[in-house]
Coordinates of C-alpha atoms and ligand atoms in Angstrom, one line a residue:
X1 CA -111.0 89.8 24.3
X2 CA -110.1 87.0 21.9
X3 CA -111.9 85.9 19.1
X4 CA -113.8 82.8 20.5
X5 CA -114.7 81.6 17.2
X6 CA -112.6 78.9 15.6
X7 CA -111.0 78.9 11.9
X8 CA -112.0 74.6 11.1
X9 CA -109.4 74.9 8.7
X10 CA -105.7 76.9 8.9
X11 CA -103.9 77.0 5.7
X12 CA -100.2 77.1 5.1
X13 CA -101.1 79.5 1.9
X14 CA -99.1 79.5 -1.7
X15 CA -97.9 83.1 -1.8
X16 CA -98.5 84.8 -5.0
X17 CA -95.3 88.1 -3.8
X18 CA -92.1 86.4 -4.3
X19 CA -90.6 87.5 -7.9
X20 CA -87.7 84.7 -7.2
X21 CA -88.1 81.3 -9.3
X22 CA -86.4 79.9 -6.7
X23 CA -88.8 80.7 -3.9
X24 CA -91.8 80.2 -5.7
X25 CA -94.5 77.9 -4.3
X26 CA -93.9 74.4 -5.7
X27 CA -96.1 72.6 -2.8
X28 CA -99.1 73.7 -0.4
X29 CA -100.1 72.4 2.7
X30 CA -103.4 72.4 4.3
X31 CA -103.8 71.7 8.3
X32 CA -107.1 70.5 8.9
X33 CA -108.7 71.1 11.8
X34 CA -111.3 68.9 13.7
X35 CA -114.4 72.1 14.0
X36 CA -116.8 71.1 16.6
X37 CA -114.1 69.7 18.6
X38 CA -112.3 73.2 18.5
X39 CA -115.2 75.4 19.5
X40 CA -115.9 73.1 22.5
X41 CA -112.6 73.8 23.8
X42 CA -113.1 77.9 23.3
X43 CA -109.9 77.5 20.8
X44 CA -108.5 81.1 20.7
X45 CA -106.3 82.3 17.6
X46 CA -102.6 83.6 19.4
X47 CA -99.5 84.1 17.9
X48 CA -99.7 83.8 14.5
X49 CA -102.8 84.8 12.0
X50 CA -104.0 82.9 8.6
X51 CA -102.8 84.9 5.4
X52 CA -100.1 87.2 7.4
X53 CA -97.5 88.0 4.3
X54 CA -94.9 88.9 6.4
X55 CA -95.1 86.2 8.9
X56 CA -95.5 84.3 5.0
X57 CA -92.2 85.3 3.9
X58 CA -90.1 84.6 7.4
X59 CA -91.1 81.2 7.5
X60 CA -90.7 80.6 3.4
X61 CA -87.1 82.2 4.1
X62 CA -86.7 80.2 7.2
X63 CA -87.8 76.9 5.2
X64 CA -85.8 77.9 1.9
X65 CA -82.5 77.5 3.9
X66 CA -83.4 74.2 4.0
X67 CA -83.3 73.8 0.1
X68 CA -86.9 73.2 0.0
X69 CA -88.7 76.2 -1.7
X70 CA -92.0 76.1 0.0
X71 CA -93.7 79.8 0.9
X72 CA -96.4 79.5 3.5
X73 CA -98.7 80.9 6.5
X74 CA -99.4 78.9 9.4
X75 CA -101.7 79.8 11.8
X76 CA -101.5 78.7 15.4
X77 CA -104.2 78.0 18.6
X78 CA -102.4 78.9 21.8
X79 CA -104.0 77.8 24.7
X80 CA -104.8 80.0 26.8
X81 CA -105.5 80.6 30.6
X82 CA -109.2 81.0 29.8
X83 CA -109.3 77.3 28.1
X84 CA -108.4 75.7 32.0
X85 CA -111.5 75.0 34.0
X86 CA -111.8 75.6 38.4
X87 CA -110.3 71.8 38.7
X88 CA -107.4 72.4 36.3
X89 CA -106.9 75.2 38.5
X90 CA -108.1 74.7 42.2
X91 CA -105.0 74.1 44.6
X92 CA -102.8 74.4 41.7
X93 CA -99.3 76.4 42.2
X94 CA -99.2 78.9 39.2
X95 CA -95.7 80.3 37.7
X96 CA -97.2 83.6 36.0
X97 CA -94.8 86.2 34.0
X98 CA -96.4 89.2 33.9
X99 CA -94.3 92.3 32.8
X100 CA -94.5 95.0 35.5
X101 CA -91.8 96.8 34.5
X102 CA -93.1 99.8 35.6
X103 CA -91.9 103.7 35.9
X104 CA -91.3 105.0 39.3
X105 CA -89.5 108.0 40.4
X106 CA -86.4 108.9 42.5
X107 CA -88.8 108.0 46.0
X108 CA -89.4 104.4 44.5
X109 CA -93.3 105.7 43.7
X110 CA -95.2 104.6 40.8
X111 CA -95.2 107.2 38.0
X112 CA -97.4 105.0 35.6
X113 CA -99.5 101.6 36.5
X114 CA -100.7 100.5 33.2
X115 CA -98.8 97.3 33.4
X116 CA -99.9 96.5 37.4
X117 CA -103.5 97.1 35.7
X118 CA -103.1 95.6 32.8
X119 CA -101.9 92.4 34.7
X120 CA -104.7 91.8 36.7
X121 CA -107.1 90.1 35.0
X122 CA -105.4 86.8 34.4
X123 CA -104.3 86.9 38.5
X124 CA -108.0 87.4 39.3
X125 CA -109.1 84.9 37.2
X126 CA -106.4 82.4 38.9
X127 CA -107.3 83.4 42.9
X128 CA -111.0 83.2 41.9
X129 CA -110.7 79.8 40.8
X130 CA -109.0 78.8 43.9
X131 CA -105.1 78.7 42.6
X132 CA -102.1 79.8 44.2
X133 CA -100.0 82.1 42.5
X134 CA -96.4 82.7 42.2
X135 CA -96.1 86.1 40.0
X136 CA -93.0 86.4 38.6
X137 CA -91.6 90.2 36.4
X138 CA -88.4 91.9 36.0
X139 CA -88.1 95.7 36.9
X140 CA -85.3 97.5 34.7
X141 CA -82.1 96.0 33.8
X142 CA -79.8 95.7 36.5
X143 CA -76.9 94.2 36.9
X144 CA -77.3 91.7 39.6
X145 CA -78.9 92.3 43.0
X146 CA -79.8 96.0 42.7
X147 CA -82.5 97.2 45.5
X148 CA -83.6 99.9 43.5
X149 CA -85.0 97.6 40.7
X150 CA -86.5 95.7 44.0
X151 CA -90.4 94.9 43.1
X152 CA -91.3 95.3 46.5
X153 CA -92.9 99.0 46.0
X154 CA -95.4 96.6 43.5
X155 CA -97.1 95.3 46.3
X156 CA -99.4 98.3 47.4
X157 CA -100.5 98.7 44.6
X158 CA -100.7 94.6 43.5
X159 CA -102.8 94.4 46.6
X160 CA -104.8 97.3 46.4
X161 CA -105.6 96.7 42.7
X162 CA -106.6 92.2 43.5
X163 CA -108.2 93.1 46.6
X164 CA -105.8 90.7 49.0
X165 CA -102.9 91.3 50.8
X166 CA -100.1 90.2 48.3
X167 CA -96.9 88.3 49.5
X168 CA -93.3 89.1 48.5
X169 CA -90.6 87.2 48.4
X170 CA -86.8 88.7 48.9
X171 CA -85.7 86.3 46.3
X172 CA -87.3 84.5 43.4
X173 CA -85.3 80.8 43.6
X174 CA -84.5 78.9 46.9
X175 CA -85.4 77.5 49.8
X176 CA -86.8 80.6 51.6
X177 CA -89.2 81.0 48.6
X178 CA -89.6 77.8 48.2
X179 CA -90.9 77.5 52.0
X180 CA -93.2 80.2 51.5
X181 CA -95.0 78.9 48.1
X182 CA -96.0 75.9 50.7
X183 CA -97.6 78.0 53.3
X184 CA -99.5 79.9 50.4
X185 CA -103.2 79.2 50.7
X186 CA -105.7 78.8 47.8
X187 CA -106.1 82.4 46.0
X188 CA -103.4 83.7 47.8
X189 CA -100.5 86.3 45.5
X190 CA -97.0 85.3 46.3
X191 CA -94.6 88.0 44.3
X192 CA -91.3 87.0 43.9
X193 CA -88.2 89.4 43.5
X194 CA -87.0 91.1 40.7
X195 CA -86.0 87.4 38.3
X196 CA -83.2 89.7 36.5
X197 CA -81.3 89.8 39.9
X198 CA -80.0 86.7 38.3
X199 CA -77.8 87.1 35.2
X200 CA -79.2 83.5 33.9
X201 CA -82.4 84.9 33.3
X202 CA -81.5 86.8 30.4
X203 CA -78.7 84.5 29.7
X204 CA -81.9 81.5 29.3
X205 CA -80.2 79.0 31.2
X206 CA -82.4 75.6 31.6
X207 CA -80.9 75.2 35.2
X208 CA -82.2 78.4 36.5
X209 CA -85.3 77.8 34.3
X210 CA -85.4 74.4 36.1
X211 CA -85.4 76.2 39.6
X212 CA -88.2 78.6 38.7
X213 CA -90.2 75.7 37.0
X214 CA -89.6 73.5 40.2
X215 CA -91.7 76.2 42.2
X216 CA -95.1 75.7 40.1
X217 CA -97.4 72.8 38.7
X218 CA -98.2 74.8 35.5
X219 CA -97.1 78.6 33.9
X220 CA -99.3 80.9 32.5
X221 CA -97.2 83.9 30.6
X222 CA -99.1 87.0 30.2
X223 CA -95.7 89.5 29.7
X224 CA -96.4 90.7 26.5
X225 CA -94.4 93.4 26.6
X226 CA -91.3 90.5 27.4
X227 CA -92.3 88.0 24.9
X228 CA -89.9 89.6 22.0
X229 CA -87.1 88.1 25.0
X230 CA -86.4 84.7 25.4
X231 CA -85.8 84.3 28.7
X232 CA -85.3 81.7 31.5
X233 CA -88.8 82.6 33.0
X234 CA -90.5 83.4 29.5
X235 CA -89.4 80.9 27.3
X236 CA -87.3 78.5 29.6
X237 CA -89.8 77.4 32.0
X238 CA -92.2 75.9 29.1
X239 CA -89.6 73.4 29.1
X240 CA -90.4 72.5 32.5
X241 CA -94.1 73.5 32.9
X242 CA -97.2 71.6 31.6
X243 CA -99.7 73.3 30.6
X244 CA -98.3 76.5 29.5
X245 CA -100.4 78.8 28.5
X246 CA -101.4 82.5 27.6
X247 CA -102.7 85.4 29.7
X248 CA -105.3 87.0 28.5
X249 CA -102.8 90.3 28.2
X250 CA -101.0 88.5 26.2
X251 CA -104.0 87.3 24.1
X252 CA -105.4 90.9 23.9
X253 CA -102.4 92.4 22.6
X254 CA -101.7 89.7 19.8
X255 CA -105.6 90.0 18.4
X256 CA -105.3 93.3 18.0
X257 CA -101.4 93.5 16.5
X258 CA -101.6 90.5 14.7
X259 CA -104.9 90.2 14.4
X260 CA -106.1 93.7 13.5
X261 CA -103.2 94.3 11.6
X262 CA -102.5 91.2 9.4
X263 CA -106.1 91.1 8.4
X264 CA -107.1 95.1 8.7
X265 CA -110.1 96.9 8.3
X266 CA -109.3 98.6 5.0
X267 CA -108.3 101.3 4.1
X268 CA -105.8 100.7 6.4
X269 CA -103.1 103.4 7.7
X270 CA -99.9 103.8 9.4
X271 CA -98.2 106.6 11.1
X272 CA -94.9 106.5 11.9
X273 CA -92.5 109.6 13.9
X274 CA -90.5 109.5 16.6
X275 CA -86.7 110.2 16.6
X276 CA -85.0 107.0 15.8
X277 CA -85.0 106.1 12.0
X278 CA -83.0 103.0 12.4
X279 CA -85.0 101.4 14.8
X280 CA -87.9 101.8 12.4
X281 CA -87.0 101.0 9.4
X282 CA -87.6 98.0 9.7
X283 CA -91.4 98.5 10.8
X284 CA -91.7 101.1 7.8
X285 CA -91.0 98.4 5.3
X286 CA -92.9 96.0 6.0
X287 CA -95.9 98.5 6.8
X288 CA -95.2 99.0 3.2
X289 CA -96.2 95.5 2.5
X290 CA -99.6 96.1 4.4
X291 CA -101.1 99.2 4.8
X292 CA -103.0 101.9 1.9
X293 CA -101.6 105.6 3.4
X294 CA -98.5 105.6 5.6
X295 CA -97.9 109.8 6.9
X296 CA -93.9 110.1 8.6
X297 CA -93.9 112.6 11.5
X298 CA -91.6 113.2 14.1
X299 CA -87.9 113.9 13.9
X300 CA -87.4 111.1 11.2
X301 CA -89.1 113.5 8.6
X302 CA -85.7 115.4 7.6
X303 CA -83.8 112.4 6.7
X304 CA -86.3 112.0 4.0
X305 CA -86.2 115.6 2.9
X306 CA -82.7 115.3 2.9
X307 CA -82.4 112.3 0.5
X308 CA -85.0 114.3 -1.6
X309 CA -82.4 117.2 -2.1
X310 CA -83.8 119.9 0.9
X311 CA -82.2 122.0 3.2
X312 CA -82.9 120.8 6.4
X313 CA -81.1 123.1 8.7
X314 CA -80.3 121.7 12.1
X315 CA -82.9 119.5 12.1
X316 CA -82.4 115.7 13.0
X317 CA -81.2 113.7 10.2
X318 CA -79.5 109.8 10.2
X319 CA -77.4 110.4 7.1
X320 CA -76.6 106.7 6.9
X321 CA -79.9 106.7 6.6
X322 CA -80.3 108.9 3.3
X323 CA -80.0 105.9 0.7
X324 CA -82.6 104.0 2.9
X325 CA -85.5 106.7 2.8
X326 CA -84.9 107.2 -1.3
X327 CA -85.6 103.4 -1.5
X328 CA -88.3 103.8 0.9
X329 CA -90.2 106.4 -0.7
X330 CA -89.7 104.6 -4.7
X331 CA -90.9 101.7 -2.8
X332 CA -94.0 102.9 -1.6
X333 CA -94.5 104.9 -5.0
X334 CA -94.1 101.3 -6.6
X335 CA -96.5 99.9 -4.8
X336 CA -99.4 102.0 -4.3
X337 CA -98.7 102.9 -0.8
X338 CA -99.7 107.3 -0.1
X339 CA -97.0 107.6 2.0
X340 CA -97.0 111.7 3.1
X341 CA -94.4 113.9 4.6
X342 CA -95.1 116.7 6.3
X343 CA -95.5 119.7 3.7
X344 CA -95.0 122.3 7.1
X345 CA -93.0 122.0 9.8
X346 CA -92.9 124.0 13.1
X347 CA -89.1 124.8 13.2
X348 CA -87.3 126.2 16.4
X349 CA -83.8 128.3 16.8
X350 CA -82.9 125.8 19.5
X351 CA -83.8 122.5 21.5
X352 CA -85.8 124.3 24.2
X353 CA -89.0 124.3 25.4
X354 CA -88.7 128.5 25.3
X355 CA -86.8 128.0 22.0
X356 CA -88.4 130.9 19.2
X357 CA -90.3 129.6 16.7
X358 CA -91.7 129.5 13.6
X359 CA -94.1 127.7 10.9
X360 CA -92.3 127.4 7.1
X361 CA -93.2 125.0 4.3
X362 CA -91.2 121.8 4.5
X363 CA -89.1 123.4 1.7
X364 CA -88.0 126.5 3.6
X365 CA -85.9 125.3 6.6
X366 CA -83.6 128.0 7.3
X367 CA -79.8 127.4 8.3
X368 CA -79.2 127.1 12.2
X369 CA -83.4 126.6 12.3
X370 CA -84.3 122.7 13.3
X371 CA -88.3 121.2 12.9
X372 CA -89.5 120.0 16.2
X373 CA -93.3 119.9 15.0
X374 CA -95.7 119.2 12.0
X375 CA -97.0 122.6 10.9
X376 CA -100.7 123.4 10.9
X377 CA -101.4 122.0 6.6
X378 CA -99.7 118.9 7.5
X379 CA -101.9 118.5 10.4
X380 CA -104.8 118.8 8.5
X381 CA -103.8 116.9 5.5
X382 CA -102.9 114.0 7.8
X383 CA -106.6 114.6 9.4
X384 CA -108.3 114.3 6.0
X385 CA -106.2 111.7 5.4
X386 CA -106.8 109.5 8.4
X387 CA -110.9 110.6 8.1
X388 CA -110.7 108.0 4.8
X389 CA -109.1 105.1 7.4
X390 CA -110.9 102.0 9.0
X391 CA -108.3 101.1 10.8
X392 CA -104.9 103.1 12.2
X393 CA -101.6 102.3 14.1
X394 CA -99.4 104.5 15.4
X395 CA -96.0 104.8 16.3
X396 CA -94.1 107.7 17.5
X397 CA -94.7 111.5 18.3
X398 CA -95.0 113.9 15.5
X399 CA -93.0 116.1 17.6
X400 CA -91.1 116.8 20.6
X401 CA -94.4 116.4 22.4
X402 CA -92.5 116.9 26.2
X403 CA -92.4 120.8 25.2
X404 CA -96.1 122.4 25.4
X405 CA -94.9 124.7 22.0
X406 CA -94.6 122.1 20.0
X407 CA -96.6 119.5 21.3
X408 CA -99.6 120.5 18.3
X409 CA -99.8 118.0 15.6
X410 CA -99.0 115.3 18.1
X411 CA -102.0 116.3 20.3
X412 CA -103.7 116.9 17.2
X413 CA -103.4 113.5 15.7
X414 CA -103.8 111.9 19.3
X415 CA -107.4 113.9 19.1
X416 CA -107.9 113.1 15.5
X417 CA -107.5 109.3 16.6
X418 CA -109.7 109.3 19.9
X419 CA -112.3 110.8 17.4
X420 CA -112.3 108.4 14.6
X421 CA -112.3 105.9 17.9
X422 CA -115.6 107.0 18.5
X423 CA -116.8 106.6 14.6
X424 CA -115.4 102.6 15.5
X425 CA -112.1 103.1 13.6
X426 CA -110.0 100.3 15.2
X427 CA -106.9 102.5 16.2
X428 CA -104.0 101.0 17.9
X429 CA -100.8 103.0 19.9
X430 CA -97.2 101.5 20.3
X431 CA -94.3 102.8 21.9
X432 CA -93.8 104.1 24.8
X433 CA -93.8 108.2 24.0
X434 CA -96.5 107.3 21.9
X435 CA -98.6 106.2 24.7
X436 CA -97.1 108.7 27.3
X437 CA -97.9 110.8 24.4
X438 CA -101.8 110.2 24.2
X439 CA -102.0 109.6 27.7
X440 CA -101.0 113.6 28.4
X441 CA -103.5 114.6 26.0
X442 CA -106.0 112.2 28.1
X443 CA -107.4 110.3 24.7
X444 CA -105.9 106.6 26.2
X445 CA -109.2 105.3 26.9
X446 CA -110.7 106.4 23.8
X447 CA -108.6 104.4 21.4
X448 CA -109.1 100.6 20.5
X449 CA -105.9 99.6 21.7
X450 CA -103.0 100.7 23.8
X451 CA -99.9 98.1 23.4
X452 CA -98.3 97.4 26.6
X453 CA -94.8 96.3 24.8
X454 CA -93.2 98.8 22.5
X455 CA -90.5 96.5 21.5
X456 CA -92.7 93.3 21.2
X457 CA -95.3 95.3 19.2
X458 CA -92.6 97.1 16.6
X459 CA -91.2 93.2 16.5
X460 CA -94.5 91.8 15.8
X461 CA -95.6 94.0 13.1
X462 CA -92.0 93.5 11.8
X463 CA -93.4 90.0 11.5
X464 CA -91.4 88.5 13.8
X465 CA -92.3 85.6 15.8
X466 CA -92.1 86.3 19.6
X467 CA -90.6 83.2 21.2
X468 CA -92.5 84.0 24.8
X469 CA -95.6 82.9 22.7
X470 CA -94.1 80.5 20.2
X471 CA -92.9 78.4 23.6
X472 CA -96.4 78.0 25.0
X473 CA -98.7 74.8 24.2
X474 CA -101.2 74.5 21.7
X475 CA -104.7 74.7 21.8
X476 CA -105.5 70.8 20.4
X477 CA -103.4 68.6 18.2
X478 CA -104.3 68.9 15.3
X479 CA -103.9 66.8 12.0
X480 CA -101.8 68.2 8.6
X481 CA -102.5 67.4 5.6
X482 CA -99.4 67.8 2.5
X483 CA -99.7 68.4 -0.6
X484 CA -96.7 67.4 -2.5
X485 CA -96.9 68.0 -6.0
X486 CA -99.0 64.9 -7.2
X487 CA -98.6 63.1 -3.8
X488 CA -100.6 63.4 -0.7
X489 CA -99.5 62.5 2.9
X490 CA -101.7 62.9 5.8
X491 CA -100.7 62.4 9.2
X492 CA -101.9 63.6 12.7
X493 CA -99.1 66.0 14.4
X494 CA -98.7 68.5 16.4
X495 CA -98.7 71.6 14.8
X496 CA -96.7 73.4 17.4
X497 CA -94.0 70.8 16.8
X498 CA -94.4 71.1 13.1
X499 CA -93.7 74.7 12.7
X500 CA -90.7 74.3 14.7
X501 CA -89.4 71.8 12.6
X502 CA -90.2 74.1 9.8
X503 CA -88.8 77.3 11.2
X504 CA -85.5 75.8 11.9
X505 CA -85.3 73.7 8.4
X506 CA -85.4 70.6 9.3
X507 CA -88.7 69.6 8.0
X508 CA -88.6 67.0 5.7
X509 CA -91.8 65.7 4.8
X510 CA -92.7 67.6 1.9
X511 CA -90.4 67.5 -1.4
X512 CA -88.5 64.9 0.7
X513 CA -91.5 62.5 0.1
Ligands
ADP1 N1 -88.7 116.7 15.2 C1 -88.1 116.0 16.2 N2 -86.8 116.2 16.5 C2 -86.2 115.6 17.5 N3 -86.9 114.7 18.3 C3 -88.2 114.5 18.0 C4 -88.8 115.1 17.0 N4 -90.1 114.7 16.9 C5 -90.2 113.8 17.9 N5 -89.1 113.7 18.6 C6 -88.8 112.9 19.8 O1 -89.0 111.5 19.5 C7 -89.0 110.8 20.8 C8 -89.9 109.6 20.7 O2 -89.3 108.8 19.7 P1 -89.4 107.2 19.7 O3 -88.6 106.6 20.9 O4 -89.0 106.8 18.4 O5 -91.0 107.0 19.9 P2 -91.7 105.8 20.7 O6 -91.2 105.6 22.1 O7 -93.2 106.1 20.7 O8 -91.4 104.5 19.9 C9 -89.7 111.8 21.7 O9 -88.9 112.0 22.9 C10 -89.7 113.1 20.9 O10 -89.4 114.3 21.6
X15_2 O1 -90.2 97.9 28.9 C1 -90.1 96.9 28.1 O2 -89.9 97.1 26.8 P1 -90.4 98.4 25.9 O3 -89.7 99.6 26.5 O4 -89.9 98.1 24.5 O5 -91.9 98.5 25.9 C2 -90.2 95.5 28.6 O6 -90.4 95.4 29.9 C3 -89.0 94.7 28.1 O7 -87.9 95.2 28.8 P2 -86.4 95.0 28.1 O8 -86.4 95.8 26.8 O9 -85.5 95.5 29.2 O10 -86.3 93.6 27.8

């Protein structure tokens, strides 16, 4: 659950990391924060976290555009659905997006219900205090009406899981749903259809934002694993809806990424495999920014070995890719970072789950031979590694886990994490094989946390600022104090307000003044 303990005073930090003269800190601001008033509202820390140096250098590149060379962190107070008491609630029509984007299999069943379960405490929390609740999702990606991203095989399960029988609507705008959010009593589930059958969704168009909006008194989005998208019923309706507020999904997941991870327990470690280099490159460098050990698995491993001179066989290598994981790996060495490769690698003389195979030192991969697993030193070098960590994430198998033979190191770090769970290591699993992944080896309940959005996670810890939570109200106004060189200018503002208006450059009331 969320930190219920307030910061009394959020700083917008001078950053010590740029080399550039030209983005170096030449103001600081300070956003003080009223502290008794904050803890009686149960103020809870969402979005963004004090001292993030990623989240430090988007918004100083963000404010540089606007000629103003100013480097800062600004933490926000989302409220959240835990902050509204029974009469902000009772009789109230509730617009929640929840992300149920679930799995299910050729006869429409339910392969995987972490998202149903995950959703459920903010839905409970809304029936038991007497609201009425319209529960919006998306299922897939289809391309207009598409009955087999339909949400209706949700309901069972929705119902079985809250306890009531929950409604469904065939649509999710118009007057057919409109006439059944009337006739819904207090504590009563009305799901609506599939809110991607409509290509404005995606395409965040106020009108159809306006429509959903028009169904509800207040929203409360608890689709983390959406909030990377800014969409009509994540990001549009807040134009529509007041309050708008967190889940506590949504609040659980950013503690732990954000949280967790911007401030870590140290030493602090990352592992990285999977198959797709590009789409992690991005998460690799900036975990280069933040965490002591970083250890590479997965099929990502031979692009490295390749830009280090090795044969690699047939193993999978992104050669684009080749000039990236030199800079990589001088980066790290340049700042500190122990990031380990693999030293052995399981290699196979096909793609096959029946494929032969074989255990060589990273330096030995024959012709025509690919690696589909860590070998058995790497495994336990990464073991002894991880045994000197306080806190982990993880991101990607260390091998093609769906075939038992070499499925190894990725159960064994899986194992090696649910362990160091136990000795309260804070250990945290993104990405969807990376979850199927630990749920196979049956370690998911052991570890801290289990993200429920791969993309929103890997876009979070990129340091990128999720517009399904920027969009949602404040905690309390709050009042800013500048520090401009010798002047000073204090004003009451609201600080959602302001860090829109410094995002987007058009803040002018620091050097300006
Ligand atoms: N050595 C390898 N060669 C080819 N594919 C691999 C290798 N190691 C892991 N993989 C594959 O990587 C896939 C997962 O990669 P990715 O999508 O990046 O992870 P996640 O979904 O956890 O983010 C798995 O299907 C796995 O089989
Ligand atoms: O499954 C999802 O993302 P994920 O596979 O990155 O975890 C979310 O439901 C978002 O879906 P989208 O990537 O189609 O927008």
């Amino acid at each position: 659950m969320a930190s219920a303990s307030a910061p009394t005073t959020l700083s917008l930090l001078p950053s010590s990391s740029s080399s550039s003269s030209s983005t170096r800190t030449r103001s600081s601001v300070l956003v003080h924060l009223p502290s008794s008033g904050l803890r009686s509202v149960g103020i809870r820390r969402l979005g963004f976290s004090a001292a993030d140096p990623v989240f430090a250098s988007h918004v100083a590149s963000k404010h540089h555009s606007s000629g103003k060379a100013v480097r800062g962190v600004v933490s926000m107070a989302k409220k959240s659905v835990g902050d509204l008491s029974a009469a902000d609630l009772k009789g109230k029509k509730v617009f929640v997006r929840a992300d149920l984007n679930v799995p299910l299999d050729d006869s429409q069943n339910i392969t995987d219900d972490t998202r149903i379960r995950a959703a459920i405490p903010t839905i409970k929390h809304l029936i038991d205090n007497g609201a009425k609740v319209i529960l919006s999702s998306h299922l897939g990606r289809p391309k207009g009406v598409t009955p087999k991203f339909s949400l209706a095989p949700l309901v069972p399960r929705l119902s079985e899981l809250l306890g009531i029988q929950v409604l469904k609507a065939d649509d999710c705008i118009g007057p057919e749903v409109e006439k059944l959010v009337a006739s819904l009593p207090e504590g009563g589930v009305l799901l609506l259809e599939n809110v991607r059958f409509y290509k404005e969704e995606e395409k965040n168009e106020p009108e159809f934002a306006k429509k959903l909006a028009s169904l509800a008194d207040l929203f409360v989005n608890d689709a983390f694993g959406t909030a990377h998208r800014a969409h009509a019923s994540t990001e549009g309706v807040t134009k529509f809806l007041k309050p708008s507020v967190a889940g506590f999904l949504l609040q659980k997941e950013l503690d732990y990424l954000v949280g967790a991870v911007s401030t870590p327990k140290r030493p602090f470690a990352a592992i990285v495999g999977g198959s797709k280099v590009s789409s992690k490159i991005g998460v690799i460098e900036s975990l280069l920014e933040k965490c002591d050990i970083l250890l590479l698995g997965g099929g990502m491993i031979f692009t490295f070995y390749k830009a280090q001179g090795l044969s690699v066989g047939s193993s999978l290598v992104e050669e684009d890719k080749l000039g990236l994981a030199t800079s990589l790996l001088e980066k790290a060495k340049a700042k500190g970072v122990s990031l380990l490769l693999p030293t052995d690698v399981v290699i196979a003389d096909k793609f096959s789950p029946d494929a032969n195979s074989k255990i060589v030192p990273a330096s030995a991969i024959p012709d025509g031979w690919m690696g589909l697993d860590i070998g058995p030193d790497s495994i336990k070098t990464f073991s002894d590694a991880l045994e000197t960590t306080q806190t982990v994430i993880w991101n990607g198998p260390m091998g093609v886990f769906e075939f038992d033979k070499f499925a190894v190191g990725t159960e064994a770090i899986a194992k090696k994490l649910a362990e160091l769970s136990n000795k309260k290591v804070t250990t945290i699993i993104g990405g969807g094989d990376s979850v199927a992944a630990v749920e196979k080896v049956g370690v998911a309940e052991a570890m801290s946390h289990i993200s429920t959005g791969g993309g929103a996670s890997l876009e979070l810890l990129e340091g990128k600022v999720l517009p399904g939570v920027l969009a949602l109200d404040e905690a309390v106004p709050i009042t800013v104090a500048f520090n401009s060189g010798l002047r000073f200018h204090q004003r009451k503002m609201n600080c959602y307000h302001y860090l829109l208006r410094l995002l987007s450059g058009t803040h002018r009331g620091m050097n300006a003044e």
